[in-house]
């Protein structure tokens, strides 16, 4: 055997060289890693252990003019999983289902559908509660719990379309939340944290970070109390009228501040996922209508401003009938002959105001209409404002000015109409409407302020004063008497306009409205009420005007609203006990609606049932009586929505009905409702309001023939 001592020297040298080469390779590799590519490997390590956490800012608040919080942000909790790391998804889904209401199966299906992803949201924006605390006890490496700011609307649906709402990521969707999103949302920050061996995050001293910048807050011009009054009265009026929708706006004519703007139907911004896009629409600026008789303010202003008429002028109503050369016939609701301008306005003669518009030059009439803000954007802060439709003189035909004189062949938004009346209420000067008063920082210190902006003088002070006096007569003695508040001078106008349906004016679809301002001599508020397709009555004087009156009465009885409007606090209203009230017409209304209407008129209701339709009442509609007087109502035995059971003809019952069921003066719809509730057969001749009622015997049974005009 060869001993160690006899090993060849060249072999020792070979292994020594091989060993040195290995050391050299390791040294070179270390040099490459630690020197040449050191930055690359440090970045890899940083990515493995460092985690950049986004710091979400708190969205700014939205406040009313008195500093009341309308929208704010609260802390919520959100849950997600890493499908690749989650250990017990079934338990997580079961517990989460009990908290958020989503089925465990659907949550599990979401995890399976995203099995190749590293992050899947399961629930977001949950309110912190004892139920969510149970989820905090879960120890699962793939279960993620995050706290996030969530938008909260303290008044629920109040001013919902105006204020707007946000999505799950706190980004504005509609309303002011969208229009001022860049100011409200703030700027996100970040913080670098490290992940330990157990996958827990911890802060690192000296780590790179950028704090989040919270959003600015908005101070609005609206008053939460006034907004609530307007919304409640609008909703109550919609139910009484059976209308499909409605708008109510309150604006200060002196400043242009929007004090309230309501749209119905509305939605709850705290539950956006349950709301429809239609309910989020701010109808006051997006929807256009032919205004009807409320536009007569502009016609009267143009005629007076250009010296065509004055307060004492006489006009000719042509006995209520005007036939055009194409065969079209215009008929007034109340025929007038030669009369005063004041009486023509009180009776709302379309013929008089159509002819006044025709008597003006095309240029003068168009310019006055444009100066009042029609056919052009007002410049409201929110997106979606419609400019309206206004023909230029080049597009006029022989009848354009005639129909425009009483509010047809043009279209306007509710806000445009409110601003037109505000211009007259402000002695002829138009102010720009606005909704944001100021921008506040986190400490509620004002960093930007917005105030009144004068647009232009539209009519002279003398013309505006004359118009106010004329339009007070509309409320005192004309079509707007249902808007009258004893002791308060109100100027206003009713409107009833047929709507275009499939290119034709419908006999069933109307826009009913009333616009007024008060006190008329030193106006503090302009209030517009507009109803879409009312069912119980089509006339603005009978549907919209009572809503206006209820709004005004509640405003006057709310002292906190008077602080910004000193003229209101000086209004001396007569004692409710000493004053008399007008008994409203509740025939054809459901009992609960009739009782509500009587209550608002300070009258008691005495009824023989809690359900059904009111057929008769005593005292008669229009009677003046003392507040607190009891109005006796007789009803049908079935509610209007229930089918009327068939019965054999009864000559005795029909004879009684023939003597007691006087429905003259009512709309066809209300008259038919009353008669059908008593199982009385009805035949209708014409449309509109019942002018004549006849009883005939047909097939052994009394039939009521209603003649309407």
XYZ file of C-alpha atoms in Angstrom:
709
model
C 0.000 0.000 0.000
C 1.190 3.504 -0.939
C 1.683 5.764 2.057
C 0.677 9.432 2.330
C 4.280 10.432 2.252
C 4.616 9.045 -1.266
C 1.638 11.107 -2.723
C 2.681 12.969 -5.864
C 3.392 16.664 -5.355
C 1.513 17.619 -8.530
C -1.691 16.165 -7.103
C -1.363 18.294 -3.985
C -0.813 21.320 -6.136
C -3.863 20.472 -8.264
C -6.220 20.197 -5.276
C -4.761 23.344 -3.768
C -5.381 25.241 -7.004
C -8.906 23.815 -7.220
C -9.634 24.958 -3.664
C -8.265 28.434 -4.354
C -10.387 28.682 -7.519
C -13.502 27.863 -5.500
C -12.657 30.533 -2.954
C -12.080 32.990 -5.773
C -15.490 32.158 -7.308
C -17.201 32.677 -3.970
C -15.379 35.970 -3.511
C -16.348 37.123 -6.987
C -19.978 36.144 -6.353
C -19.987 37.986 -3.045
C -18.456 40.994 -4.746
C -21.138 40.925 -7.443
C -23.939 40.561 -4.905
C -22.690 42.989 -2.295
C -21.086 45.583 -4.533
C -22.045 45.391 -8.179
C -25.696 44.292 -7.778
C -26.204 45.372 -4.202
C -29.028 47.817 -5.005
C -30.966 45.171 -6.905
C -30.823 42.677 -4.037
C -31.665 45.324 -1.479
C -34.757 46.158 -3.529
C -35.751 42.488 -3.607
C -35.420 42.239 0.151
C -37.366 45.449 0.594
C -40.193 44.135 -1.536
C -40.287 40.933 0.453
C -40.417 42.518 3.877
C -41.568 46.114 3.306
C -45.219 46.877 2.662
C -46.479 50.282 1.523
C -49.774 50.980 3.257
C -52.055 53.647 1.729
C -53.298 56.187 4.254
C -56.788 57.205 3.182
C -57.815 60.785 3.943
C -61.022 61.718 5.722
C -63.535 63.308 3.397
C -64.567 66.840 4.286
C -67.924 67.552 5.884
C -70.941 69.231 4.310
C -72.670 71.739 6.601
C -75.807 73.847 6.324
C -75.835 77.632 6.760
C -76.161 77.281 10.543
C -73.227 74.864 10.850
C -75.356 71.730 11.186
C -73.556 68.648 9.856
C -75.341 67.108 6.880
C -72.603 64.765 5.649
C -69.538 63.513 7.482
C -67.193 60.532 7.563
C -67.171 57.767 10.144
C -64.851 54.817 10.680
C -65.971 51.550 9.160
C -64.436 48.127 8.800
C -63.881 46.147 5.596
C -62.893 42.507 5.089
C -60.965 40.699 2.357
C -59.046 37.449 1.871
C -55.975 36.213 0.048
C -57.373 33.096 -1.716
C -53.875 31.600 -1.979
C -53.194 31.831 1.749
C -56.580 31.596 3.441
C -56.801 28.519 5.671
C -60.455 28.311 6.720
C -62.603 30.136 4.160
C -65.778 28.322 5.191
C -65.668 29.655 8.752
C -64.812 33.166 7.547
C -67.779 33.205 5.141
C -70.179 31.881 7.767
C -69.229 34.521 10.335
C -69.159 37.326 7.773
C -72.564 36.318 6.430
C -74.094 36.843 9.870
C -72.686 40.372 9.973
C -73.253 41.749 6.458
C -76.303 39.732 5.405
C -74.731 38.292 2.269
C -75.135 34.544 2.000
C -72.143 32.421 2.915
C -72.464 30.532 -0.377
C -72.115 33.688 -2.455
C -69.085 34.786 -0.441
C -67.510 31.374 -0.924
C -68.248 31.507 -4.639
C -66.462 34.847 -4.852
C -63.345 33.352 -3.245
C -63.352 30.374 -5.625
C -63.881 32.589 -8.668
C -60.772 34.596 -7.746
C -58.592 31.694 -6.598
C -55.595 32.907 -8.626
C -55.650 36.407 -7.183
C -53.900 37.634 -4.042
C -56.663 39.927 -2.779
C -60.479 39.729 -2.910
C -62.923 42.059 -1.147
C -65.727 40.266 0.699
C -67.457 43.143 2.513
C -66.787 46.861 2.752
C -67.964 49.763 4.828
C -69.497 47.790 7.704
C -70.334 49.692 10.860
C -68.113 48.739 13.786
C -70.271 46.716 16.194
C -70.129 43.771 18.626
C -70.858 41.518 15.634
C -67.794 42.730 13.743
C -65.712 42.270 16.915
C -66.242 38.505 16.569
C -64.423 38.606 13.249
C -61.426 40.218 14.949
C -60.839 36.981 16.836
C -60.184 35.005 13.647
C -56.555 33.911 13.344
C -56.151 33.156 9.667
C -53.085 34.248 7.739
C -55.201 34.864 4.618
C -57.910 36.950 6.325
C -57.536 40.740 5.959
C -59.288 43.350 8.120
C -58.995 47.063 7.246
C -60.516 50.209 8.732
C -61.769 52.743 6.201
C -63.604 56.071 6.339
C -67.229 55.806 5.268
C -69.652 58.582 4.306
C -72.553 59.130 6.676
C -75.541 61.381 6.018
C -76.957 62.451 9.348
C -80.318 63.662 8.002
C -80.908 60.602 5.814
C -82.703 61.524 2.612
C -82.938 65.243 3.387
C -81.569 67.235 0.435
C -80.328 63.934 -0.992
C -80.232 64.953 -4.663
C -78.641 68.282 -3.802
C -75.952 66.953 -1.445
C -75.447 63.770 -3.470
C -73.660 60.597 -2.375
C -70.387 58.675 -2.697
C -69.418 55.193 -3.801
C -67.754 52.529 -1.682
C -64.348 54.146 -2.302
C -65.636 57.492 -0.970
C -65.655 59.123 -4.407
C -68.495 61.495 -5.292
C -71.190 60.048 -7.527
C -73.804 62.807 -7.893
C -74.762 66.178 -6.461
C -72.344 68.384 -4.589
C -70.342 65.296 -3.619
C -69.432 64.959 -7.302
C -69.231 68.665 -8.190
C -66.780 69.387 -5.337
C -65.140 65.950 -5.167
C -61.611 67.278 -5.674
C -61.989 69.540 -2.625
C -63.895 67.128 -0.405
C -61.875 63.951 -0.910
C -58.437 65.266 0.131
C -55.175 63.528 -0.850
C -54.102 60.022 0.117
C -50.799 59.415 1.908
C -48.691 56.329 2.522
C -46.537 54.653 5.177
C -43.891 51.944 4.708
C -44.218 49.100 7.234
C -42.386 45.787 7.604
C -43.831 42.291 7.630
C -42.475 39.911 10.274
C -42.181 36.114 10.136
C -45.797 35.721 11.268
C -47.031 37.996 8.471
C -47.854 40.827 10.909
C -47.180 44.420 9.927
C -45.203 46.713 12.204
C -44.100 50.306 11.979
C -40.435 51.099 11.366
C -38.697 54.053 12.969
C -37.488 56.443 10.314
C -39.389 54.731 7.495
C -40.479 56.783 4.510
C -44.049 58.091 4.868
C -46.396 60.812 3.649
C -49.358 61.791 5.839
C -52.823 61.925 4.285
C -54.316 65.363 3.688
C -57.929 65.387 4.776
C -60.528 67.001 2.543
C -61.953 70.486 2.885
C -65.514 71.015 4.112
C -68.376 72.863 2.403
C -70.715 75.328 4.050
C -73.987 75.502 2.100
C -76.625 78.191 1.784
C -79.470 75.808 2.583
C -81.126 75.745 5.992
C -81.734 72.211 7.278
C -84.929 73.249 9.081
C -86.316 75.022 6.035
C -85.281 72.121 3.794
C -87.119 69.689 6.085
C -90.269 71.831 6.027
C -90.222 72.054 2.242
C -89.647 68.319 1.783
C -92.334 67.258 4.256
C -94.981 69.561 2.794
C -94.068 68.598 -0.761
C -94.355 64.896 0.066
C -97.682 65.422 1.827
C -99.004 67.403 -1.140
C -97.829 64.771 -3.607
C -99.806 62.114 -1.772
C -102.950 64.251 -1.706
C -102.671 65.060 -5.406
C -101.593 61.571 -6.475
C -98.727 63.145 -8.429
C -95.862 61.115 -9.875
C -93.199 63.574 -8.784
C -92.597 67.080 -7.589
C -90.166 69.942 -7.085
C -90.001 72.638 -4.425
C -87.439 75.435 -4.284
C -86.921 78.278 -1.822
C -84.527 81.066 -2.805
C -83.558 84.430 -1.353
C -84.290 87.066 -4.027
C -81.892 89.605 -2.467
C -78.837 87.319 -2.539
C -79.620 84.402 -4.859
C -78.958 81.890 -2.060
C -80.728 78.560 -2.485
C -82.330 77.966 0.904
C -84.067 74.694 0.046
C -84.351 72.503 -3.033
C -86.410 69.324 -2.874
C -87.132 66.672 -5.484
C -89.540 63.772 -5.184
C -89.262 60.854 -5.334
C -86.047 60.928 -3.325
C -83.519 58.365 -2.078
C -81.419 57.531 0.973
C -77.722 58.317 0.320
C -76.785 55.968 3.176
C -78.097 53.084 1.044
C -76.992 54.009 -2.473
C -77.137 50.408 -3.687
C -80.898 50.410 -3.080
C -81.497 53.625 -5.046
C -82.335 54.162 -8.694
C -80.558 56.726 -10.905
C -83.910 58.423 -11.513
C -84.364 59.119 -7.793
C -80.900 60.717 -7.662
C -81.824 63.290 -10.309
C -82.063 66.887 -9.100
C -85.200 67.676 -11.052
C -85.042 71.389 -10.307
C -82.106 71.848 -12.711
C -82.277 68.804 -15.001
C -85.954 68.559 -16.003
C -87.545 70.975 -18.454
C -91.253 71.849 -18.558
C -93.521 74.123 -20.488
C -94.364 76.431 -17.576
C -97.897 77.410 -18.553
C -99.444 80.406 -16.816
C -96.535 81.047 -14.455
C -94.769 82.450 -17.525
C -97.334 85.275 -17.664
C -95.056 87.175 -15.293
C -92.560 87.585 -18.138
C -95.259 88.553 -20.649
C -96.684 91.137 -18.246
C -93.197 92.460 -17.475
C -92.389 92.919 -21.170
C -95.732 94.612 -21.886
C -95.413 97.026 -18.937
C -91.699 97.740 -19.440
C -92.270 98.680 -23.107
C -95.287 100.867 -22.344
C -97.873 98.591 -23.921
C -100.054 98.471 -20.789
C -100.051 99.665 -17.195
C -101.827 98.691 -13.987
C -105.032 100.519 -14.984
C -105.199 99.393 -18.629
C -108.164 97.547 -20.084
C -107.761 94.470 -22.257
C -110.098 92.240 -24.242
C -110.577 88.570 -23.426
C -112.735 88.015 -26.562
C -115.361 86.229 -24.453
C -112.958 83.384 -23.821
C -112.543 82.107 -27.399
C -109.845 82.800 -29.990
C -109.685 80.900 -33.285
C -106.465 80.853 -35.271
C -106.195 80.661 -39.045
C -105.190 77.002 -38.913
C -108.410 76.149 -37.076
C -106.835 75.905 -33.610
C -109.137 77.287 -30.933
C -107.836 78.760 -27.664
C -110.377 78.809 -24.852
C -110.032 80.409 -21.456
C -111.071 78.543 -18.334
C -113.154 81.571 -17.308
C -114.383 83.623 -20.307
C -113.705 87.360 -20.134
C -114.701 90.265 -22.345
C -113.341 93.782 -21.971
C -111.759 93.890 -18.523
C -108.843 95.305 -16.574
C -105.359 93.872 -16.839
C -105.621 93.005 -13.141
C -108.788 90.959 -13.684
C -107.264 89.184 -16.699
C -104.331 88.200 -14.496
C -106.582 87.132 -11.603
C -108.592 84.893 -13.950
C -105.432 83.823 -15.813
C -106.677 84.604 -19.318
C -104.526 82.873 -21.931
C -106.113 84.938 -24.688
C -105.233 88.282 -23.099
C -101.613 87.396 -22.427
C -101.169 85.655 -25.750
C -102.322 88.803 -27.535
C -100.110 90.975 -25.323
C -97.101 88.920 -26.427
C -98.151 89.235 -30.078
C -98.378 93.006 -29.688
C -94.699 93.220 -28.744
C -91.972 93.230 -31.376
C -90.152 89.949 -31.882
C -86.895 91.479 -30.672
C -88.360 93.059 -27.537
C -90.203 89.915 -26.480
C -87.225 87.644 -27.141
C -84.774 89.944 -25.365
C -86.988 90.204 -22.280
C -87.357 86.431 -22.131
C -83.589 85.941 -22.449
C -82.871 88.638 -19.871
C -85.046 86.754 -17.391
C -82.696 83.786 -17.852
C -84.629 81.487 -20.181
C -82.887 79.516 -22.920
C -79.448 79.982 -21.329
C -77.649 78.191 -18.469
C -77.883 79.956 -15.140
C -74.438 78.697 -14.169
C -75.422 76.602 -11.176
C -72.545 74.823 -9.428
C -73.708 71.288 -10.230
C -73.473 69.260 -13.416
C -76.566 68.406 -15.414
C -78.150 71.852 -15.592
C -80.471 72.126 -18.593
C -80.516 75.394 -20.518
C -84.161 75.137 -21.508
C -85.681 75.643 -24.949
C -86.276 79.108 -26.380
C -86.884 79.883 -30.014
C -85.079 82.822 -31.612
C -87.109 85.389 -33.590
C -85.870 83.757 -36.810
C -87.806 80.624 -35.796
C -91.070 82.386 -34.898
C -94.196 81.613 -36.884
C -97.603 83.323 -36.718
C -98.517 81.593 -33.435
C -95.189 81.379 -31.571
C -95.477 84.555 -29.498
C -99.182 83.900 -28.906
C -98.491 80.557 -27.235
C -95.319 81.753 -25.528
C -97.387 84.531 -23.971
C -98.989 81.939 -21.702
C -96.083 79.532 -21.363
C -96.098 77.139 -24.310
C -93.730 76.535 -27.262
C -90.792 76.964 -24.867
C -89.387 75.027 -21.948
C -87.660 75.955 -18.715
C -86.319 74.388 -15.551
C -87.915 74.987 -12.180
C -84.826 76.913 -11.039
C -85.076 79.247 -14.050
C -88.688 80.035 -13.151
C -87.827 80.593 -9.489
C -85.027 82.971 -10.495
C -87.365 84.900 -12.811
C -89.798 85.532 -9.947
C -86.875 86.333 -7.642
C -85.806 89.020 -10.120
C -89.155 90.808 -9.851
C -89.178 90.306 -6.073
C -85.724 91.958 -5.975
C -87.055 95.106 -7.659
C -85.963 94.036 -11.135
C -82.360 92.951 -10.465
C -81.381 89.349 -11.205
C -78.979 87.628 -8.810
C -76.980 84.503 -9.608
C -78.307 81.493 -7.675
C -75.698 79.663 -5.629
C -75.565 76.857 -3.086
C -72.025 76.931 -1.594
C -71.308 79.700 0.885
C -67.737 78.843 1.763
C -64.932 76.292 1.967
C -63.578 75.352 5.415
C -60.412 73.618 6.539
C -60.138 70.862 9.167
C -60.517 73.409 11.966
C -63.612 74.913 10.321
C -61.668 78.037 9.426
C -62.959 79.667 6.260
C -60.417 79.547 3.424
C -62.793 80.605 0.630
C -66.042 82.530 0.669
C -68.751 83.016 -1.943
C -71.358 85.744 -1.855
C -74.122 87.361 -3.899
C -73.400 88.106 -7.554
C -75.520 90.531 -9.521
C -76.197 89.377 -13.086
C -78.173 92.226 -14.639
C -81.093 94.595 -14.255
C -83.992 93.080 -16.162
C -86.853 95.550 -15.556
C -87.103 98.900 -13.833
C -87.963 99.218 -10.156
C -91.283 100.819 -11.120
C -92.202 97.887 -13.388
C -91.263 95.391 -10.683
C -93.391 97.254 -8.113
C -96.359 97.297 -10.497
C -95.978 93.566 -11.165
C -95.861 92.769 -7.440
C -99.079 94.694 -6.877
C -100.820 92.911 -9.773
C -99.666 89.466 -8.711
C -100.828 90.074 -5.151
C -104.345 90.261 -6.608
C -103.903 86.751 -8.002
C -103.453 85.462 -4.450
C -106.052 87.726 -2.845
C -108.889 87.182 -5.338
C -107.727 85.124 -8.294
C -106.636 81.591 -9.095
C -104.099 81.610 -6.255
C -106.460 82.118 -3.305
C -105.481 78.708 -1.912
C -101.994 80.137 -1.340
C -103.285 83.057 0.738
C -102.051 83.441 4.320
C -104.108 86.034 6.257
C -101.926 88.869 7.488
C -99.178 88.288 4.902
C -99.011 89.979 1.503
C -98.050 87.366 -1.084
C -97.461 87.881 -4.799
C -97.682 84.781 -6.921
C -99.101 82.918 -9.866
C -100.586 79.516 -10.563
C -99.752 77.400 -13.571
C -101.450 74.453 -15.266
C -99.740 73.153 -18.390
C -100.512 70.169 -20.583
C -97.534 67.911 -21.183
C -96.408 66.620 -24.535
C -96.785 62.841 -24.690
C -95.570 61.163 -27.878
C -95.725 64.470 -29.736
C -99.279 65.377 -28.662
C -100.640 67.383 -25.769
C -102.154 64.946 -23.307
C -105.504 65.366 -21.548
C -104.222 63.264 -18.648
C -100.647 64.531 -18.104
C -100.306 68.023 -16.633
C -97.737 70.104 -14.789
C -99.362 71.985 -11.903
C -97.399 74.762 -10.246
C -97.450 77.797 -8.022
C -94.676 80.358 -7.529
C -94.890 83.157 -5.008
C -92.803 85.546 -2.933
C -93.388 87.213 0.412
C -93.667 89.695 2.010
C -94.506 91.160 -1.387
C -93.204 94.674 -0.657
C -89.871 93.542 0.825
C -89.530 89.946 -0.304
C -87.401 87.624 1.787
C -88.285 84.323 0.129
C -89.413 83.014 -3.228
C -91.012 79.566 -3.064
C -91.804 77.414 -6.093
C -93.932 74.254 -5.981
C -94.331 72.103 -9.081
C -96.194 68.780 -9.379
C -95.775 66.270 -12.175
C -98.969 64.595 -13.400
C -101.319 65.187 -10.436
C -104.332 62.870 -10.470
C -106.942 64.280 -8.083
C -106.939 67.713 -9.713
C -104.926 69.148 -12.576
C -104.963 72.805 -11.543
C -101.986 74.396 -9.850
C -104.290 76.602 -7.802
C -105.836 73.546 -6.160
C -102.805 71.270 -5.828
C -99.579 73.305 -5.722
C -100.925 76.466 -4.067
C -102.053 74.674 -0.856
C -98.549 73.186 -0.557
C -97.086 76.676 -0.884
C -99.405 77.948 1.854
C -98.467 75.098 4.204
C -94.764 75.799 3.638
C -95.224 79.509 4.370
C -97.287 78.862 7.507
C -94.636 76.533 8.906
C -91.826 78.958 8.054
C -93.623 81.756 9.878
C -94.095 79.525 12.916
C -90.385 78.545 13.042
C -88.546 81.371 14.842
C -85.082 79.963 14.111
C -85.642 80.551 10.382
C -86.353 84.244 11.022
C -82.762 85.015 12.058
C -81.615 85.392 8.460
C -84.878 86.948 7.297
C -85.832 89.798 9.637
C -88.845 90.873 7.568
C -90.527 87.565 8.409
C -90.286 88.189 12.141
C -92.149 91.465 11.651
C -95.140 89.801 9.980
C -98.200 90.240 12.194
C -100.493 87.289 11.622
C -104.036 87.356 13.004
C -104.827 85.105 15.948
C -105.699 81.601 14.739
C -108.665 81.625 17.119
C -110.095 84.914 15.873
C -109.452 84.272 12.202
C -111.723 82.166 10.029
C -110.575 79.430 7.683
C -111.888 78.136 4.387
C -113.257 74.596 4.402
C -111.380 72.672 1.694
C -112.972 70.306 -0.780
C -112.170 66.778 0.450
C -114.670 64.897 -1.716
C -113.012 62.130 -3.686
C -110.079 61.905 -1.278
C -109.183 58.939 0.904
C -110.166 59.431 4.526
C -106.600 59.624 5.858
C -105.643 62.259 3.276
C -108.793 64.258 3.977
C -108.108 64.186 7.704
C -104.531 65.360 7.140
C -105.691 68.241 4.928
C -108.303 69.328 7.483
C -105.750 69.174 10.273
C -103.438 71.507 8.386
C -106.342 73.946 7.981
C -106.876 73.840 11.779
C -110.150 71.931 11.338
C -111.366 68.769 13.050
C -112.588 65.783 11.073
C -115.729 63.834 11.975
C -115.992 60.703 9.882
C -118.094 57.548 9.843
C -115.173 55.316 8.838
C -111.397 55.099 8.786
C -111.164 53.793 5.216
C -112.834 54.614 1.950
C -113.462 57.667 -0.204
C -115.151 60.818 1.048
C -118.454 61.227 -0.830
C -120.092 64.080 1.064
C -118.974 66.740 3.469
C -120.540 69.355 5.686
C -119.963 72.321 5.689
C -119.695 72.619 1.923
C -116.333 73.389 0.281
C -115.456 77.073 0.348
C -117.420 77.802 3.521
C -115.687 80.120 5.984
C -115.712 78.845 9.538
C -113.794 79.172 12.806
C -110.617 77.134 13.378
C -111.326 73.955 15.284
C -114.747 73.481 13.696
C -115.659 69.885 12.917
C -116.118 68.896 9.272
C -118.440 65.903 8.923
C -117.540 63.441 6.179
C -119.532 60.543 4.730
C -117.605 57.812 2.961
C -118.025 54.798 0.774
C -117.839 51.428 2.481
C -114.793 50.322 0.483
C -111.399 51.823 -0.110
C -110.851 53.180 -3.626
C -108.255 50.554 -4.497
C -110.535 47.654 -3.557
C -112.930 46.183 -6.124
C -116.542 47.235 -5.688
C -118.731 44.170 -5.135
C -121.509 43.683 -7.621
C -125.036 44.282 -6.371
C -128.499 44.096 -7.772
C -130.006 47.396 -8.954
C -131.798 49.182 -6.153
C -134.205 51.962 -7.234
C -134.375 53.255 -3.672
C -130.618 53.496 -3.231
C -130.138 55.041 -6.660
C -132.815 57.628 -5.962
C -131.030 58.673 -2.783
C -127.763 58.870 -4.679
C -129.375 61.014 -7.366
C -130.472 63.500 -4.739
C -127.250 63.634 -2.699
C -124.276 62.996 -5.020
C -123.688 66.456 -6.457
C -120.247 66.401 -8.110
C -120.534 69.568 -10.185
C -117.365 71.638 -10.142
C -115.115 68.665 -9.498
C -112.602 67.266 -11.964
C -113.805 64.283 -13.963
C -111.363 62.000 -12.149
C -112.577 62.968 -8.675
C -116.223 62.854 -9.693
C -115.883 59.374 -11.169
C -114.014 58.182 -8.065
C -116.861 59.337 -5.819
C -119.639 57.864 -7.953
C -117.896 54.559 -8.621
C -117.314 54.125 -4.888
C -121.122 54.131 -4.534
C -121.453 51.682 -7.452
C -123.148 54.326 -9.594
C -122.877 53.918 -13.349
C -121.251 56.927 -15.062
C -121.170 58.256 -18.610
C -118.802 61.123 -19.471
C -119.221 63.809 -22.104
C -116.218 66.086 -22.648
C -113.205 66.602 -20.390
C -112.052 68.935 -17.667
C -114.368 69.910 -14.791
C -117.968 68.757 -14.392
C -120.307 71.571 -15.471
C -123.546 69.616 -15.667
C -124.850 66.462 -14.028
C -127.895 64.548 -15.265
C -129.561 61.335 -14.109
C -131.212 58.897 -16.511
C -132.671 55.417 -16.229
C -130.751 52.803 -18.228
C -131.447 49.063 -18.084
C -133.454 49.459 -14.901
C -130.653 51.352 -13.153
C -129.845 55.005 -12.562
C -126.944 56.321 -14.639
C -125.170 59.612 -13.994
C -124.194 61.598 -17.082
C -121.356 64.030 -16.453
C -120.943 66.895 -18.900
C -117.489 68.441 -18.613
C -115.773 71.377 -20.260
